mmCIF file with all atom_site columns, C-alpha atoms and ligand atoms in Angstrom:
data_model
loop_
_atom_site.group_PDB
_atom_site.id
_atom_site.type_symbol
_atom_site.label_atom_id
_atom_site.label_alt_id
_atom_site.label_comp_id
_atom_site.label_asym_id
_atom_site.label_entity_id
_atom_site.label_seq_id
_atom_site.pdbx_PDB_ins_code
_atom_site.Cartn_x
_atom_site.Cartn_y
_atom_site.Cartn_z
_atom_site.occupancy
_atom_site.B_iso_or_equiv
_atom_site.pdbx_formal_charge
_atom_site.auth_seq_id
_atom_site.auth_comp_id
_atom_site.auth_asym_id
_atom_site.auth_atom_id
_atom_site.pdbx_PDB_model_num
ATOM   1   C  CA  . MET A 1 1   ? 88.630  126.142 87.345  1.00 0.00 ? 271 MET A CA  1
ATOM   2   C  CA  . THR A 1 2   ? 88.485  126.411 90.911  1.00 0.00 ? 272 THR A CA  1
ATOM   3   C  CA  . VAL A 1 3   ? 89.376  123.715 93.753  1.00 0.00 ? 273 VAL A CA  1
ATOM   4   C  CA  . SER A 1 4   ? 86.724  123.374 95.920  1.00 0.00 ? 274 SER A CA  1
ATOM   5   C  CA  . THR A 1 5   ? 86.167  120.501 99.096  1.00 0.00 ? 275 THR A CA  1
ATOM   6   C  CA  . VAL A 1 6   ? 84.088  118.190 99.601  1.00 0.00 ? 276 VAL A CA  1
ATOM   7   C  CA  . SER A 1 7   ? 84.149  115.983 103.230 1.00 0.00 ? 277 SER A CA  1
ATOM   8   C  CA  . VAL A 1 8   ? 85.929  112.633 103.395 1.00 0.00 ? 278 VAL A CA  1
ATOM   9   C  CA  . ASP A 1 9   ? 82.602  111.275 105.174 1.00 0.00 ? 279 ASP A CA  1
ATOM   10  C  CA  . SER A 1 10  ? 79.994  112.100 102.537 1.00 0.00 ? 280 SER A CA  1
ATOM   11  C  CA  . LEU A 1 11  ? 82.212  110.714 99.963  1.00 0.00 ? 281 LEU A CA  1
ATOM   12  C  CA  . ALA A 1 12  ? 82.793  107.425 102.002 1.00 0.00 ? 282 ALA A CA  1
ATOM   13  C  CA  . ILE A 1 13  ? 78.683  106.837 102.156 1.00 0.00 ? 283 ILE A CA  1
ATOM   14  C  CA  . GLU A 1 14  ? 78.715  108.146 98.265  1.00 0.00 ? 284 GLU A CA  1
ATOM   15  C  CA  . PRO A 1 15  ? 76.223  105.561 96.715  1.00 0.00 ? 285 PRO A CA  1
ATOM   16  C  CA  . SER A 1 16  ? 78.290  106.103 93.083  1.00 0.00 ? 286 SER A CA  1
ATOM   17  C  CA  . LEU A 1 17  ? 81.245  104.788 94.789  1.00 0.00 ? 287 LEU A CA  1
ATOM   18  C  CA  . LYS A 1 18  ? 79.729  101.836 95.886  1.00 0.00 ? 288 LYS A CA  1
ATOM   19  C  CA  . TYR A 1 19  ? 81.524  99.857  93.134  1.00 0.00 ? 289 TYR A CA  1
ATOM   20  C  CA  . LEU A 1 20  ? 84.767  101.335 93.119  1.00 0.00 ? 290 LEU A CA  1
ATOM   21  C  CA  . ILE A 1 21  ? 84.758  100.312 96.658  1.00 0.00 ? 291 ILE A CA  1
ATOM   22  C  CA  . THR A 1 22  ? 83.782  96.675  95.845  1.00 0.00 ? 292 THR A CA  1
ATOM   23  C  CA  . GLU A 1 23  ? 86.953  96.388  93.620  1.00 0.00 ? 293 GLU A CA  1
ATOM   24  C  CA  . LEU A 1 24  ? 88.920  98.035  96.388  1.00 0.00 ? 294 LEU A CA  1
ATOM   25  C  CA  . GLU A 1 25  ? 88.216  95.107  98.877  1.00 0.00 ? 295 GLU A CA  1
ATOM   26  C  CA  . GLU A 1 26  ? 88.588  92.712  96.277  1.00 0.00 ? 296 GLU A CA  1
ATOM   27  C  CA  . LEU A 1 27  ? 92.195  94.269  95.834  1.00 0.00 ? 297 LEU A CA  1
ATOM   28  C  CA  . TYR A 1 28  ? 92.500  94.172  99.421  1.00 0.00 ? 298 TYR A CA  1
ATOM   29  C  CA  . GLY A 1 29  ? 91.524  90.428  99.442  1.00 0.00 ? 299 GLY A CA  1
ATOM   30  C  CA  . GLN A 1 30  ? 94.076  89.647  96.639  1.00 0.00 ? 300 GLN A CA  1
ATOM   31  C  CA  . MET A 1 31  ? 96.799  90.851  99.115  1.00 0.00 ? 301 MET A CA  1
ATOM   32  C  CA  . ASP A 1 32  ? 96.197  89.412  101.833 1.00 0.00 ? 302 ASP A CA  1
ATOM   33  C  CA  . ARG A 1 33  ? 95.854  85.880  99.916  1.00 0.00 ? 303 ARG A CA  1
ATOM   34  C  CA  . LEU A 1 34  ? 99.305  86.240  97.938  1.00 0.00 ? 304 LEU A CA  1
ATOM   35  C  CA  . TYR A 1 35  ? 100.526 87.869  101.466 1.00 0.00 ? 305 TYR A CA  1
ATOM   36  C  CA  . ALA A 1 36  ? 99.235  84.847  103.681 1.00 0.00 ? 306 ALA A CA  1
ATOM   37  C  CA  . GLN A 1 37  ? 100.930 82.296  100.955 1.00 0.00 ? 307 GLN A CA  1
ATOM   38  C  CA  . LYS A 1 38  ? 104.079 83.721  100.722 1.00 0.00 ? 308 LYS A CA  1
ATOM   39  C  CA  . SER A 1 39  ? 104.323 83.858  104.610 1.00 0.00 ? 309 SER A CA  1
ATOM   40  C  CA  . ALA A 1 40  ? 103.540 80.253  104.704 1.00 0.00 ? 310 ALA A CA  1
ATOM   41  C  CA  . HIS A 1 41  ? 105.888 79.571  102.344 1.00 0.00 ? 311 HIS A CA  1
ATOM   42  C  CA  . TYR A 1 42  ? 108.510 80.641  104.259 1.00 0.00 ? 312 TYR A CA  1
ATOM   43  C  CA  . GLY A 1 43  ? 107.379 79.442  107.549 1.00 0.00 ? 313 GLY A CA  1
ATOM   44  C  CA  . PHE A 1 44  ? 107.224 83.472  108.854 1.00 0.00 ? 314 PHE A CA  1
ATOM   45  C  CA  . GLU A 1 45  ? 104.503 84.602  111.652 1.00 0.00 ? 315 GLU A CA  1
ATOM   46  C  CA  . CYS A 1 46  ? 104.375 87.800  112.416 1.00 0.00 ? 316 CYS A CA  1
ATOM   47  C  CA  . THR A 1 47  ? 103.662 88.138  116.470 1.00 0.00 ? 317 THR A CA  1
ATOM   48  C  CA  . GLY A 1 48  ? 104.452 91.813  116.981 1.00 0.00 ? 318 GLY A CA  1
ATOM   49  C  CA  . CYS A 1 49  ? 108.102 92.761  117.565 1.00 0.00 ? 319 CYS A CA  1
ATOM   50  C  CA  . ARG A 1 50  ? 110.339 95.750  118.741 1.00 0.00 ? 320 ARG A CA  1
ATOM   51  C  CA  . GLU A 1 51  ? 110.487 97.067  115.541 1.00 0.00 ? 321 GLU A CA  1
ATOM   52  C  CA  . ASN A 1 52  ? 106.527 96.895  115.199 1.00 0.00 ? 322 ASN A CA  1
ATOM   53  C  CA  . CYS A 1 53  ? 105.408 98.160  111.882 1.00 0.00 ? 323 CYS A CA  1
ATOM   54  C  CA  . CYS A 1 54  ? 103.199 100.210 113.301 1.00 0.00 ? 324 CYS A CA  1
ATOM   55  C  CA  . LEU A 1 55  ? 105.302 102.372 114.728 1.00 0.00 ? 325 LEU A CA  1
ATOM   56  C  CA  . THR A 1 56  ? 106.964 103.425 110.941 1.00 0.00 ? 326 THR A CA  1
ATOM   57  C  CA  . ARG A 1 57  ? 106.162 106.528 109.505 1.00 0.00 ? 327 ARG A CA  1
ATOM   58  C  CA  . PHE A 1 58  ? 103.793 105.113 106.195 1.00 0.00 ? 328 PHE A CA  1
ATOM   59  C  CA  . TYR A 1 59  ? 102.519 107.432 103.863 1.00 0.00 ? 329 TYR A CA  1
ATOM   60  C  CA  . HIS A 1 60  ? 99.657  106.562 101.986 1.00 0.00 ? 330 HIS A CA  1
ATOM   61  C  CA  . HIS A 1 61  ? 98.750  108.314 98.576  1.00 0.00 ? 331 HIS A CA  1
ATOM   62  C  CA  . THR A 1 62  ? 95.425  107.679 97.287  1.00 0.00 ? 332 THR A CA  1
ATOM   63  C  CA  . PHE A 1 63  ? 92.185  109.038 98.426  1.00 0.00 ? 333 PHE A CA  1
ATOM   64  C  CA  . LEU A 1 64  ? 90.163  105.986 97.530  1.00 0.00 ? 334 LEU A CA  1
ATOM   65  C  CA  . GLU A 1 65  ? 92.474  104.492 100.640 1.00 0.00 ? 335 GLU A CA  1
ATOM   66  C  CA  . TYR A 1 66  ? 92.007  107.670 102.774 1.00 0.00 ? 336 TYR A CA  1
ATOM   67  C  CA  . ILE A 1 67  ? 87.876  107.602 101.754 1.00 0.00 ? 337 ILE A CA  1
ATOM   68  C  CA  . TYR A 1 68  ? 87.476  103.595 102.614 1.00 0.00 ? 338 TYR A CA  1
ATOM   69  C  CA  . LEU A 1 69  ? 89.772  104.084 106.149 1.00 0.00 ? 339 LEU A CA  1
ATOM   70  C  CA  . ARG A 1 70  ? 87.284  106.826 106.860 1.00 0.00 ? 340 ARG A CA  1
ATOM   71  C  CA  . LYS A 1 71  ? 84.381  104.582 106.391 1.00 0.00 ? 341 LYS A CA  1
ATOM   72  C  CA  . GLY A 1 72  ? 86.064  101.735 108.486 1.00 0.00 ? 342 GLY A CA  1
ATOM   73  C  CA  . PHE A 1 73  ? 86.698  104.672 111.414 1.00 0.00 ? 343 PHE A CA  1
ATOM   74  C  CA  . ALA A 1 74  ? 82.772  106.044 111.055 1.00 0.00 ? 344 ALA A CA  1
ATOM   75  C  CA  . GLY A 1 75  ? 81.546  102.207 112.479 1.00 0.00 ? 345 GLY A CA  1
ATOM   76  C  CA  . LEU A 1 76  ? 84.119  102.679 115.566 1.00 0.00 ? 346 LEU A CA  1
ATOM   77  C  CA  . PRO A 1 77  ? 81.980  103.798 119.104 1.00 0.00 ? 347 PRO A CA  1
ATOM   78  C  CA  . ALA A 1 78  ? 82.605  107.507 119.270 1.00 0.00 ? 348 ALA A CA  1
ATOM   79  C  CA  . SER A 1 79  ? 84.914  107.173 122.085 1.00 0.00 ? 349 SER A CA  1
ATOM   80  C  CA  . LYS A 1 80  ? 87.108  105.140 120.415 1.00 0.00 ? 350 LYS A CA  1
ATOM   81  C  CA  . GLN A 1 81  ? 86.823  107.638 117.668 1.00 0.00 ? 351 GLN A CA  1
ATOM   82  C  CA  . ALA A 1 82  ? 87.476  111.032 119.897 1.00 0.00 ? 352 ALA A CA  1
ATOM   83  C  CA  . ALA A 1 83  ? 90.754  108.405 121.673 1.00 0.00 ? 353 ALA A CA  1
ATOM   84  C  CA  . ALA A 1 84  ? 91.782  107.710 118.094 1.00 0.00 ? 354 ALA A CA  1
ATOM   85  C  CA  . ARG A 1 85  ? 91.827  111.215 117.272 1.00 0.00 ? 355 ARG A CA  1
ATOM   86  C  CA  . GLN A 1 86  ? 93.319  112.816 120.264 1.00 0.00 ? 356 GLN A CA  1
ATOM   87  C  CA  . ARG A 1 87  ? 96.524  110.071 119.346 1.00 0.00 ? 357 ARG A CA  1
ATOM   88  C  CA  . ALA A 1 88  ? 96.520  111.350 116.187 1.00 0.00 ? 358 ALA A CA  1
ATOM   89  C  CA  . GLU A 1 89  ? 96.897  115.050 117.085 1.00 0.00 ? 359 GLU A CA  1
ATOM   90  C  CA  . ALA A 1 90  ? 99.825  114.488 119.047 1.00 0.00 ? 360 ALA A CA  1
ATOM   91  C  CA  . TYR A 1 91  ? 101.371 112.051 116.486 1.00 0.00 ? 361 TYR A CA  1
ATOM   92  C  CA  . LEU A 1 92  ? 101.329 114.883 113.713 1.00 0.00 ? 362 LEU A CA  1
ATOM   93  C  CA  . ASP A 1 93  ? 102.721 117.360 116.561 1.00 0.00 ? 363 ASP A CA  1
ATOM   94  C  CA  . VAL A 1 94  ? 105.648 114.883 117.231 1.00 0.00 ? 364 VAL A CA  1
ATOM   95  C  CA  . LEU A 1 95  ? 105.784 114.113 113.571 1.00 0.00 ? 365 LEU A CA  1
ATOM   96  C  CA  . ALA A 1 96  ? 105.756 117.979 112.700 1.00 0.00 ? 366 ALA A CA  1
ATOM   97  C  CA  . LYS A 1 97  ? 108.804 118.664 115.153 1.00 0.00 ? 367 LYS A CA  1
ATOM   98  C  CA  . SER A 1 98  ? 110.659 115.698 113.738 1.00 0.00 ? 368 SER A CA  1
ATOM   99  C  CA  . GLU A 1 99  ? 110.288 116.647 110.140 1.00 0.00 ? 369 GLU A CA  1
ATOM   100 C  CA  . SER A 1 100 ? 111.292 120.359 110.867 1.00 0.00 ? 370 SER A CA  1
ATOM   101 C  CA  . GLY A 1 101 ? 114.599 118.865 112.324 1.00 0.00 ? 371 GLY A CA  1
ATOM   102 C  CA  . GLN A 1 102 ? 113.939 119.813 115.849 1.00 0.00 ? 372 GLN A CA  1
ATOM   103 C  CA  . ASN A 1 103 ? 113.891 116.468 117.071 1.00 0.00 ? 373 ASN A CA  1
ATOM   104 C  CA  . GLY A 1 104 ? 117.077 114.004 116.680 1.00 0.00 ? 374 GLY A CA  1
ATOM   105 C  CA  . PRO A 1 105 ? 116.415 110.622 116.514 1.00 0.00 ? 375 PRO A CA  1
ATOM   106 C  CA  . PRO A 1 106 ? 114.273 109.495 113.211 1.00 0.00 ? 376 PRO A CA  1
ATOM   107 C  CA  . PHE A 1 107 ? 110.684 109.877 113.956 1.00 0.00 ? 377 PHE A CA  1
ATOM   108 C  CA  . ARG A 1 108 ? 109.203 106.381 115.230 1.00 0.00 ? 378 ARG A CA  1
ATOM   109 C  CA  . ARG A 1 109 ? 105.559 106.614 116.873 1.00 0.00 ? 379 ARG A CA  1
ATOM   110 C  CA  . MET A 1 110 ? 102.978 104.387 117.254 1.00 0.00 ? 380 MET A CA  1
ATOM   111 C  CA  . CYS A 1 111 ? 100.057 104.617 114.542 1.00 0.00 ? 381 CYS A CA  1
ATOM   112 C  CA  . PRO A 1 112 ? 97.045  105.945 116.629 1.00 0.00 ? 382 PRO A CA  1
ATOM   113 C  CA  . LEU A 1 113 ? 94.812  103.411 115.145 1.00 0.00 ? 383 LEU A CA  1
ATOM   114 C  CA  . ASN A 1 114 ? 96.553  100.928 117.132 1.00 0.00 ? 384 ASN A CA  1
ATOM   115 C  CA  . GLU A 1 115 ? 95.174  100.352 120.548 1.00 0.00 ? 385 GLU A CA  1
ATOM   116 C  CA  . SER A 1 116 ? 97.025  97.961  123.177 1.00 0.00 ? 386 SER A CA  1
ATOM   117 C  CA  . GLY A 1 117 ? 98.710  95.937  119.969 1.00 0.00 ? 387 GLY A CA  1
ATOM   118 C  CA  . TRP A 1 118 ? 95.550  95.731  117.927 1.00 0.00 ? 388 TRP A CA  1
ATOM   119 C  CA  . CYS A 1 119 ? 94.652  97.343  114.870 1.00 0.00 ? 389 CYS A CA  1
ATOM   120 C  CA  . LEU A 1 120 ? 91.549  99.286  115.270 1.00 0.00 ? 390 LEU A CA  1
ATOM   121 C  CA  . LEU A 1 121 ? 90.977  98.898  111.443 1.00 0.00 ? 391 LEU A CA  1
ATOM   122 C  CA  . TYR A 1 122 ? 92.301  95.576  110.618 1.00 0.00 ? 392 TYR A CA  1
ATOM   123 C  CA  . ALA A 1 123 ? 89.590  95.060  107.936 1.00 0.00 ? 393 ALA A CA  1
ATOM   124 C  CA  . TRP A 1 124 ? 90.237  98.830  106.890 1.00 0.00 ? 394 TRP A CA  1
ATOM   125 C  CA  . ARG A 1 125 ? 93.837  99.157  107.060 1.00 0.00 ? 395 ARG A CA  1
ATOM   126 C  CA  . PRO A 1 126 ? 95.493  100.891 104.182 1.00 0.00 ? 396 PRO A CA  1
ATOM   127 C  CA  . MET A 1 127 ? 97.947  98.803  101.513 1.00 0.00 ? 397 MET A CA  1
ATOM   128 C  CA  . ILE A 1 128 ? 101.204 99.075  102.871 1.00 0.00 ? 398 ILE A CA  1
ATOM   129 C  CA  . CYS A 1 129 ? 100.026 97.821  106.411 1.00 0.00 ? 399 CYS A CA  1
ATOM   130 C  CA  . ARG A 1 130 ? 99.055  94.703  104.467 1.00 0.00 ? 400 ARG A CA  1
ATOM   131 C  CA  . LEU A 1 131 ? 102.131 94.346  102.339 1.00 0.00 ? 401 LEU A CA  1
ATOM   132 C  CA  . HIS A 1 132 ? 104.892 95.348  104.696 1.00 0.00 ? 402 HIS A CA  1
ATOM   133 C  CA  . GLY A 1 133 ? 107.156 92.507  106.166 1.00 0.00 ? 403 GLY A CA  1
ATOM   134 C  CA  . ILE A 1 134 ? 107.916 90.001  103.694 1.00 0.00 ? 404 ILE A CA  1
ATOM   135 C  CA  . PRO A 1 135 ? 110.420 90.376  100.724 1.00 0.00 ? 405 PRO A CA  1
ATOM   136 C  CA  . HIS A 1 136 ? 109.375 91.806  97.827  1.00 0.00 ? 406 HIS A CA  1
ATOM   137 C  CA  . GLU A 1 137 ? 109.779 93.602  94.405  1.00 0.00 ? 407 GLU A CA  1
ATOM   138 C  CA  . PHE A 1 138 ? 107.920 96.102  91.890  1.00 0.00 ? 408 PHE A CA  1
ATOM   139 C  CA  . ALA A 1 139 ? 108.532 97.864  88.612  1.00 0.00 ? 409 ALA A CA  1
ATOM   140 C  CA  . PRO A 1 140 ? 108.859 101.779 89.134  1.00 0.00 ? 410 PRO A CA  1
ATOM   141 C  CA  . PRO A 1 141 ? 106.770 103.625 86.267  1.00 0.00 ? 411 PRO A CA  1
ATOM   142 C  CA  . GLY A 1 142 ? 108.751 104.595 83.570  1.00 0.00 ? 412 GLY A CA  1
ATOM   143 C  CA  . ARG A 1 143 ? 112.105 102.686 84.884  1.00 0.00 ? 413 ARG A CA  1
ATOM   144 C  CA  . SER A 1 144 ? 113.742 99.626  83.355  1.00 0.00 ? 414 SER A CA  1
ATOM   145 C  CA  . ASN A 1 145 ? 115.218 98.055  86.509  1.00 0.00 ? 415 ASN A CA  1
ATOM   146 C  CA  . ARG A 1 146 ? 113.193 96.565  89.118  1.00 0.00 ? 416 ARG A CA  1
ATOM   147 C  CA  . VAL A 1 147 ? 113.339 97.729  93.220  1.00 0.00 ? 417 VAL A CA  1
ATOM   148 C  CA  . TYR A 1 148 ? 113.871 94.664  95.557  1.00 0.00 ? 418 TYR A CA  1
ATOM   149 C  CA  . GLY A 1 149 ? 113.036 95.266  99.400  1.00 0.00 ? 419 GLY A CA  1
ATOM   150 C  CA  . GLU A 1 150 ? 114.066 92.507  101.996 1.00 0.00 ? 420 GLU A CA  1
ATOM   151 C  CA  . GLY A 1 151 ? 111.417 92.377  103.969 1.00 0.00 ? 421 GLY A CA  1
ATOM   152 C  CA  . CYS A 1 152 ? 111.240 93.673  108.015 1.00 0.00 ? 422 CYS A CA  1
ATOM   153 C  CA  . ALA A 1 153 ? 114.180 93.321  110.310 1.00 0.00 ? 423 ALA A CA  1
ATOM   154 C  CA  . GLU A 1 154 ? 112.084 90.456  112.547 1.00 0.00 ? 424 GLU A CA  1
ATOM   155 C  CA  . PHE A 1 155 ? 112.038 88.863  108.940 1.00 0.00 ? 425 PHE A CA  1
ATOM   156 C  CA  . ILE A 1 156 ? 115.166 88.928  108.048 1.00 0.00 ? 426 ILE A CA  1
ATOM   157 C  CA  . ALA A 1 157 ? 116.285 87.511  111.358 1.00 0.00 ? 427 ALA A CA  1
ATOM   158 C  CA  . ALA A 1 158 ? 113.759 84.666  110.906 1.00 0.00 ? 428 ALA A CA  1
ATOM   159 C  CA  . CYS A 1 159 ? 114.058 84.042  107.069 1.00 0.00 ? 429 CYS A CA  1
ATOM   160 C  CA  . GLY A 1 160 ? 116.680 85.885  106.295 1.00 0.00 ? 430 GLY A CA  1
ATOM   161 C  CA  . HIS A 1 161 ? 118.751 82.875  104.850 1.00 0.00 ? 431 HIS A CA  1
ATOM   162 C  CA  . LEU A 1 162 ? 115.893 81.416  102.616 1.00 0.00 ? 432 LEU A CA  1
ATOM   163 C  CA  . PRO A 1 163 ? 116.029 82.178  99.095  1.00 0.00 ? 433 PRO A CA  1
ATOM   164 C  CA  . TYR A 1 164 ? 113.761 84.742  97.817  1.00 0.00 ? 434 TYR A CA  1
ATOM   165 C  CA  . SER A 1 165 ? 110.165 83.719  96.743  1.00 0.00 ? 435 SER A CA  1
ATOM   166 C  CA  . PRO A 1 166 ? 109.179 86.170  94.121  1.00 0.00 ? 436 PRO A CA  1
ATOM   167 C  CA  . PHE A 1 167 ? 106.534 88.640  95.221  1.00 0.00 ? 437 PHE A CA  1
ATOM   168 C  CA  . ASP A 1 168 ? 105.977 91.038  92.892  1.00 0.00 ? 438 ASP A CA  1
ATOM   169 C  CA  . ARG A 1 169 ? 103.425 94.229  94.348  1.00 0.00 ? 439 ARG A CA  1
ATOM   170 C  CA  . THR A 1 170 ? 103.579 95.652  90.692  1.00 0.00 ? 440 THR A CA  1
ATOM   171 C  CA  . PRO A 1 171 ? 99.984  94.713  89.915  1.00 0.00 ? 441 PRO A CA  1
ATOM   172 C  CA  . PHE A 1 172 ? 98.813  95.622  93.008  1.00 0.00 ? 442 PHE A CA  1
ATOM   173 C  CA  . TYR A 1 173 ? 100.026 98.923  92.743  1.00 0.00 ? 443 TYR A CA  1
ATOM   174 C  CA  . VAL A 1 174 ? 98.986  99.386  89.009  1.00 0.00 ? 444 VAL A CA  1
ATOM   175 C  CA  . ARG A 1 175 ? 95.496  98.255  90.142  1.00 0.00 ? 445 ARG A CA  1
ATOM   176 C  CA  . MET A 1 176 ? 95.307  100.703 92.924  1.00 0.00 ? 446 MET A CA  1
ATOM   177 C  CA  . SER A 1 177 ? 96.439  103.226 90.756  1.00 0.00 ? 447 SER A CA  1
ATOM   178 C  CA  . GLU A 1 178 ? 93.724  102.651 88.363  1.00 0.00 ? 448 GLU A CA  1
ATOM   179 C  CA  . LEU A 1 179 ? 91.188  102.301 90.926  1.00 0.00 ? 449 LEU A CA  1
ATOM   180 C  CA  . GLU A 1 180 ? 92.375  105.873 92.072  1.00 0.00 ? 450 GLU A CA  1
ATOM   181 C  CA  . GLY A 1 181 ? 92.014  107.156 88.757  1.00 0.00 ? 451 GLY A CA  1
ATOM   182 C  CA  . ARG A 1 182 ? 88.310  105.966 88.354  1.00 0.00 ? 452 ARG A CA  1
ATOM   183 C  CA  . LEU A 1 183 ? 87.849  108.118 91.854  1.00 0.00 ? 453 LEU A CA  1
ATOM   184 C  CA  . ARG A 1 184 ? 89.356  111.617 90.498  1.00 0.00 ? 454 ARG A CA  1
ATOM   185 C  CA  . LYS A 1 185 ? 87.429  110.989 87.308  1.00 0.00 ? 455 LYS A CA  1
ATOM   186 C  CA  . SER A 1 186 ? 83.841  110.290 88.332  1.00 0.00 ? 456 SER A CA  1
ATOM   187 C  CA  . LEU A 1 187 ? 83.874  112.751 91.267  1.00 0.00 ? 457 LEU A CA  1
ATOM   188 C  CA  . ALA A 1 188 ? 86.824  115.425 89.500  1.00 0.00 ? 458 ALA A CA  1
ATOM   189 C  CA  . VAL A 1 189 ? 88.862  114.516 93.044  1.00 0.00 ? 459 VAL A CA  1
ATOM   190 C  CA  . SER A 1 190 ? 91.939  116.595 92.231  1.00 0.00 ? 460 SER A CA  1
ATOM   191 C  CA  . GLY A 1 191 ? 95.733  117.043 93.455  1.00 0.00 ? 461 GLY A CA  1
ATOM   192 C  CA  . LYS A 1 192 ? 97.883  115.019 95.816  1.00 0.00 ? 462 LYS A CA  1
ATOM   193 C  CA  . SER A 1 193 ? 97.327  113.145 98.707  1.00 0.00 ? 463 SER A CA  1
ATOM   194 C  CA  . LYS A 1 194 ? 100.252 112.323 100.492 1.00 0.00 ? 464 LYS A CA  1
ATOM   195 C  CA  . LYS A 1 195 ? 98.530  111.128 104.393 1.00 0.00 ? 465 LYS A CA  1
ATOM   196 C  CA  . THR A 1 196 ? 99.937  109.245 107.465 1.00 0.00 ? 466 THR A CA  1
ATOM   197 C  CA  . ASN A 1 197 ? 96.820  107.569 109.120 1.00 0.00 ? 467 ASN A CA  1
ATOM   198 C  CA  . ALA A 1 198 ? 96.969  109.995 111.929 1.00 0.00 ? 468 ALA A CA  1
ATOM   199 C  CA  . HIS A 1 199 ? 96.724  112.776 108.946 1.00 0.00 ? 469 HIS A CA  1
ATOM   200 C  CA  . MET A 1 200 ? 93.721  110.606 107.539 1.00 0.00 ? 470 MET A CA  1
ATOM   201 C  CA  . LEU A 1 201 ? 91.978  110.647 111.282 1.00 0.00 ? 471 LEU A CA  1
ATOM   202 C  CA  . VAL A 1 202 ? 92.037  114.267 111.668 1.00 0.00 ? 472 VAL A CA  1
ATOM   203 C  CA  . GLN A 1 203 ? 91.493  116.019 108.033 1.00 0.00 ? 473 GLN A CA  1
ATOM   204 C  CA  . ASP A 1 204 ? 88.299  115.843 106.706 1.00 0.00 ? 474 ASP A CA  1
ATOM   205 C  CA  . GLU A 1 205 ? 88.519  117.393 103.267 1.00 0.00 ? 475 GLU A CA  1
ATOM   206 C  CA  . VAL A 1 206 ? 88.913  115.962 99.809  1.00 0.00 ? 476 VAL A CA  1
ATOM   207 C  CA  . PRO A 1 207 ? 89.594  118.744 97.227  1.00 0.00 ? 477 PRO A CA  1
ATOM   208 C  CA  . VAL A 1 208 ? 87.969  118.616 93.925  1.00 0.00 ? 478 VAL A CA  1
ATOM   209 C  CA  . ASP A 1 209 ? 88.160  120.777 90.959  1.00 0.00 ? 479 ASP A CA  1
ATOM   210 C  CA  . ALA A 1 210 ? 84.733  122.882 90.755  1.00 0.00 ? 480 ALA A CA  1
ATOM   211 C  CA  . VAL A 1 211 ? 83.740  124.795 87.588  1.00 0.00 ? 481 VAL A CA  1
ATOM   212 C  CA  . TYR A 1 212 ? 82.319  128.151 88.177  1.00 0.00 ? 482 TYR A CA  1
HETATM 213 S  S1  . SF4 B 2 .   ? 96.315  101.384 110.084 1.00 0.00 ? 141 SF4 B S1  1
HETATM 214 FE FE1 . SF4 B 2 .   ? 96.257  99.438  111.547 1.00 0.00 ? 141 SF4 B FE1 1
HETATM 215 S  S2  . SF4 B 2 .   ? 98.166  98.332  110.871 1.00 0.00 ? 141 SF4 B S2  1
HETATM 216 FE FE2 . SF4 B 2 .   ? 98.558  100.159 109.675 1.00 0.00 ? 141 SF4 B FE2 1
HETATM 217 S  S3  . SF4 B 2 .   ? 99.787  101.097 110.870 1.00 0.00 ? 141 SF4 B S3  1
HETATM 218 FE FE3 . SF4 B 2 .   ? 97.947  101.414 112.075 1.00 0.00 ? 141 SF4 B FE3 1
HETATM 219 S  S4  . SF4 B 2 .   ? 97.476  100.002 113.337 1.00 0.00 ? 141 SF4 B S4  1
HETATM 220 FE FE4 . SF4 B 2 .   ? 99.381  99.287  112.009 1.00 0.00 ? 141 SF4 B FE4 1
#
């Protein structure tokens, strides 16, 4: 078995992925609805803040979200694409220095998809961008204890005194993993994916198993 690659943009328009993409959109819709319900419960509204989660180095781990983000990216005007890719290159330079320990303070840099405070791909943004901010829990696979998160600094300042209202991410993670598994099986996508949004803008290949 040899590993080959296919273009992520060709997968983004691959007809056999149509139903998987629809299911991903349904899953995103479920996340957004539960998030909105919980935010309303706390009376918490994200209006932008100093902590800004778009400055956080989030890694995304599914090829399905990579393909989906690129599907949205393909719909941006060429000038916006070029500018975002330029920001992504600069982002990755700073990230590489930070991760090699040359840059001192913890990595904080605006996501290349954020333009003047607005997400260029809001409807296409990955799962973690949708779930970040409010207190949550999840059950990691193979472990008996649950993990709890207290929410972002803005949430803690505004609503941290309020009792926790259960927001279990586990069903979302499980469903995402199931959709990713189906993508991998149907198109022989292989290997691990660990990408920031910047990686997703500048990298163009998805590894696939090729049998010779
Ligand atoms: S994809 Fe959009 S919401 Fe997510 S970090 Fe980037 S700008 Fe922010």
